[in-house]
Amino acid sequence: MIKIGILSLQGDVSEHVHHTRQAMKDLSIRGDVYAVKNPDEVRELDALIIPGGESTTILKLLKEYGVDREIKNLAKKKVPIMGTCAGLILLSNLGLMDIAVSRNAFGRQRESFEVDLKILRLGKEPYHAVFIRAPVIEKTGKGVEVLAEYDNRVIMAQQGNLLAVAFHPELTSDTRLIRYFLSLRK
Ligand code: GLN
């Protein structure tokens, strides 16, 4: 039984739970998805998703709950971790991925928008992506692979078991991205 956790300190947790359950069904993976926030819950996971929300709030709560150390341990054990939107910012702030990020990078007039992206890793069909006050990845270090760009800016990248996504896959019914993330399990 596989245990997938959605970090539930703040942000759009229930959408991720629902979307990930759908992806597991599509892949016939036996297991379940849990909203997690305590170190003991995080320690046992086979994969973790850090959702969108407000990165400063999530970071503060992460430290209060003492869960930052457990997340770093998971990363060391090569457990897949995906950060979406604010979660992407946290992958950088926690020093897990070698990326520099810029918050709210699309400016005020484009606070929220939707576009069809080409993400070859997910196949030839365009991927419909929802951006909400999204960050971008300004710099990538060695070992970081760029998986998608929009407007010449990096909005999806991978470093081994770590996946950074600037948009919100959980707000669409296309489960390709989360299925790709689940395939990173060893
Ligand atoms: N703007 C938010 C931040 O900087 C991220 C937005 C989101 O997760 N939808 O934390």
Short mmCIF file of C-alpha atoms and ligand atoms in Angstrom, two decimals:
data_model
loop_
_atom_site.label_atom_id
_atom_site.label_comp_id
_atom_site.label_asym_id
_atom_site.label_seq_id
_atom_site.Cartn_x
_atom_site.Cartn_y
_atom_site.Cartn_z
CA MET A 1 0.00 0.00 0.00
CA ILE A 2 1.49 3.24 -1.21
CA LYS A 3 1.12 6.37 0.95
CA ILE A 4 1.07 9.71 -0.80
CA GLY A 5 0.99 12.82 1.41
CA ILE A 6 -0.27 16.32 0.70
CA LEU A 7 1.29 18.81 3.08
CA SER A 8 -1.68 20.43 4.77
CA LEU A 9 -0.44 23.42 6.72
CA GLN A 10 -2.11 25.94 4.39
CA GLY A 11 -3.15 26.07 0.74
CA ASP A 12 -5.23 24.05 -1.72
CA VAL A 13 -4.98 20.64 -0.09
CA SER A 14 -8.33 18.99 -0.89
CA GLU A 15 -7.96 19.60 -4.65
CA HIS A 16 -4.61 17.78 -4.54
CA VAL A 17 -6.04 14.89 -2.54
CA HIS A 18 -8.83 14.43 -5.06
CA HIS A 19 -6.58 14.84 -8.13
CA THR A 20 -3.90 12.47 -6.81
CA ARG A 21 -6.51 9.83 -5.95
CA GLN A 22 -7.74 10.05 -9.53
CA ALA A 23 -4.19 9.61 -10.88
CA MET A 24 -3.64 6.56 -8.66
CA LYS A 25 -6.85 5.05 -9.95
CA ASP A 26 -5.77 5.73 -13.55
CA LEU A 27 -2.48 3.93 -12.83
CA SER A 28 -4.11 1.15 -10.75
CA ILE A 29 -1.75 1.93 -7.86
CA ARG A 30 -2.90 0.43 -4.58
CA GLY A 31 -2.70 2.95 -1.79
CA ASP A 32 -4.17 6.23 -0.62
CA VAL A 33 -3.60 9.95 -0.33
CA TYR A 34 -3.40 11.66 3.08
CA ALA A 35 -3.37 15.26 4.25
CA VAL A 36 -0.27 15.39 6.48
CA LYS A 37 1.31 17.97 8.77
CA ASN A 38 3.14 16.21 11.60
CA PRO A 39 6.71 14.87 11.40
CA ASP A 40 5.52 11.31 12.16
CA GLU A 41 3.08 11.37 9.24
CA VAL A 42 5.64 12.79 6.80
CA ARG A 43 8.32 10.24 7.74
CA GLU A 44 6.28 7.31 6.39
CA LEU A 45 5.42 8.66 2.97
CA ASP A 46 6.23 7.19 -0.44
CA ALA A 47 5.77 10.60 -2.08
CA LEU A 48 4.94 14.13 -0.90
CA ILE A 49 3.22 17.07 -2.57
CA ILE A 50 3.67 20.61 -1.26
CA PRO A 51 0.64 22.54 -2.54
CA GLY A 52 0.09 26.12 -3.62
CA GLY A 53 -0.95 28.71 -1.09
CA GLU A 54 1.11 31.42 0.56
CA SER A 55 4.75 30.38 0.70
CA THR A 56 5.69 32.67 3.62
CA THR A 57 2.86 31.22 5.74
CA ILE A 58 3.64 27.62 4.80
CA LEU A 59 7.35 28.14 5.56
CA LYS A 60 6.56 29.61 8.98
CA LEU A 61 4.21 26.72 9.85
CA LEU A 62 6.66 24.12 8.51
CA LYS A 63 9.18 25.30 11.05
CA GLU A 64 6.64 25.52 13.86
CA TYR A 65 5.51 21.94 13.26
CA GLY A 66 9.14 20.82 12.94
CA VAL A 67 8.29 19.18 9.67
CA ASP A 68 11.04 20.88 7.61
CA ARG A 69 13.63 18.38 8.84
CA GLU A 70 11.44 15.41 7.90
CA ILE A 71 10.92 16.80 4.40
CA LYS A 72 14.69 17.13 3.98
CA ASN A 73 15.10 13.53 5.17
CA LEU A 74 12.56 12.34 2.60
CA ALA A 75 14.48 14.16 -0.14
CA LYS A 76 17.71 12.48 0.99
CA LYS A 77 16.02 9.07 0.86
CA LYS A 78 15.10 9.85 -2.80
CA VAL A 79 11.38 9.90 -2.03
CA PRO A 80 9.66 11.96 -4.78
CA ILE A 81 8.61 15.46 -3.67
CA MET A 82 6.63 17.82 -5.87
CA GLY A 83 6.07 21.50 -5.12
CA THR A 84 3.37 23.37 -7.01
CA CYS A 85 3.32 27.18 -7.09
CA ALA A 86 4.05 28.20 -3.46
CA GLY A 87 5.37 24.64 -3.07
CA LEU A 88 7.92 25.34 -5.80
CA ILE A 89 9.14 28.36 -3.82
CA LEU A 90 9.54 26.13 -0.76
CA LEU A 91 11.64 23.57 -2.67
CA SER A 92 14.04 26.45 -3.22
CA ASN A 93 13.76 28.02 0.26
CA LEU A 94 14.34 24.72 2.04
CA GLY A 95 17.50 24.27 -0.03
CA LEU A 96 16.20 21.07 -1.62
CA MET A 97 16.47 22.09 -5.26
CA ASP A 98 19.28 24.10 -6.76
CA ILE A 99 17.04 26.81 -8.22
CA ALA A 100 16.56 30.54 -7.69
CA VAL A 101 12.94 31.64 -7.85
CA SER A 102 11.05 34.87 -8.23
CA ARG A 103 7.64 35.15 -6.54
CA ASN A 104 4.52 36.58 -8.23
CA ALA A 105 6.62 36.86 -11.36
CA PHE A 106 3.86 37.46 -13.89
CA GLY A 107 2.79 40.78 -12.39
CA ARG A 108 -0.54 42.15 -11.37
CA GLN A 109 -2.40 42.28 -14.65
CA ARG A 110 -1.64 38.58 -15.16
CA GLU A 111 -2.31 37.41 -11.62
CA SER A 112 -4.24 34.45 -12.97
CA PHE A 113 -4.28 33.02 -16.47
CA GLU A 114 -4.53 29.75 -18.35
CA VAL A 115 -2.39 28.57 -21.27
CA ASP A 116 -1.74 25.44 -23.28
CA LEU A 117 1.86 24.38 -22.76
CA LYS A 118 4.12 22.05 -24.61
CA ILE A 119 5.57 19.64 -22.04
CA LEU A 120 7.22 16.90 -24.08
CA ARG A 121 7.88 14.77 -21.01
CA LEU A 122 4.09 14.41 -20.71
CA GLY A 123 3.52 13.59 -24.38
CA LYS A 124 2.65 15.53 -27.54
CA GLU A 125 -0.83 16.66 -26.49
CA PRO A 126 -0.78 20.25 -25.16
CA TYR A 127 -1.07 20.55 -21.39
CA HIS A 128 -3.62 23.06 -20.12
CA ALA A 129 -2.07 24.93 -17.20
CA VAL A 130 -3.64 27.25 -14.63
CA PHE A 131 -1.35 29.97 -13.21
CA ILE A 132 -2.34 31.86 -10.03
CA ARG A 133 0.13 34.53 -8.86
CA ALA A 134 2.75 32.11 -10.06
CA PRO A 135 6.49 32.16 -9.47
CA VAL A 136 9.16 31.51 -12.11
CA ILE A 137 12.49 29.76 -11.89
CA GLU A 138 15.15 32.38 -12.62
CA LYS A 139 18.21 30.16 -12.37
CA THR A 140 18.89 26.46 -12.41
CA GLY A 141 22.00 24.77 -11.07
CA LYS A 142 23.79 21.67 -12.28
CA GLY A 143 21.59 18.59 -12.29
CA VAL A 144 18.39 20.57 -12.76
CA GLU A 145 16.49 19.73 -15.92
CA VAL A 146 14.09 22.27 -17.44
CA LEU A 147 10.84 20.52 -18.41
CA ALA A 148 8.72 23.47 -19.54
CA GLU A 149 8.91 27.16 -20.36
CA TYR A 150 6.31 29.83 -20.96
CA ASP A 151 7.16 33.27 -22.32
CA ASN A 152 10.84 32.25 -22.29
CA ARG A 153 10.67 31.66 -18.56
CA VAL A 154 11.17 28.36 -16.78
CA ILE A 155 7.96 27.15 -15.13
CA MET A 156 8.69 23.45 -14.57
CA ALA A 157 11.93 21.70 -13.64
CA GLN A 158 13.19 18.47 -12.16
CA GLN A 159 16.22 17.55 -10.08
CA GLY A 160 16.26 13.80 -9.59
CA ASN A 161 13.31 12.94 -7.34
CA LEU A 162 12.26 16.59 -6.95
CA LEU A 163 9.73 18.23 -9.25
CA ALA A 164 8.98 21.98 -9.30
CA VAL A 165 5.82 23.19 -11.03
CA ALA A 166 4.82 26.88 -11.16
CA PHE A 167 1.18 26.22 -12.05
CA HIS A 168 -1.70 24.19 -10.54
CA PRO A 169 -2.12 20.66 -11.99
CA GLU A 170 -4.73 19.85 -9.32
CA LEU A 171 -7.19 22.35 -10.85
CA THR A 172 -7.59 20.43 -14.12
CA SER A 173 -8.80 16.92 -14.86
CA ASP A 174 -5.65 16.01 -16.84
CA THR A 175 -3.71 13.63 -14.57
CA ARG A 176 -0.62 13.26 -16.82
CA LEU A 177 1.61 15.45 -14.70
CA ILE A 178 0.82 13.76 -11.40
CA ARG A 179 1.12 10.36 -13.09
CA TYR A 180 4.60 11.39 -14.24
CA PHE A 181 5.41 12.49 -10.67
CA LEU A 182 4.26 9.14 -9.27
CA SER A 183 6.48 7.37 -11.80
CA LEU A 184 9.53 8.89 -10.07
CA ARG A 185 9.12 6.39 -7.23
CA LYS A 186 11.95 3.89 -7.14
N1 GLN B 1 2.06 34.02 -4.69
C1 GLN B 1 2.15 32.91 -3.79
C2 GLN B 1 3.46 32.96 -3.00
O1 GLN B 1 4.33 33.67 -3.33
C3 GLN B 1 2.04 31.61 -4.54
C4 GLN B 1 0.70 31.54 -5.23
C5 GLN B 1 0.11 30.17 -5.30
O2 GLN B 1 0.61 29.21 -4.69
N2 GLN B 1 -0.98 30.06 -6.00
O3 GLN B 1 3.60 32.28 -2.04
#
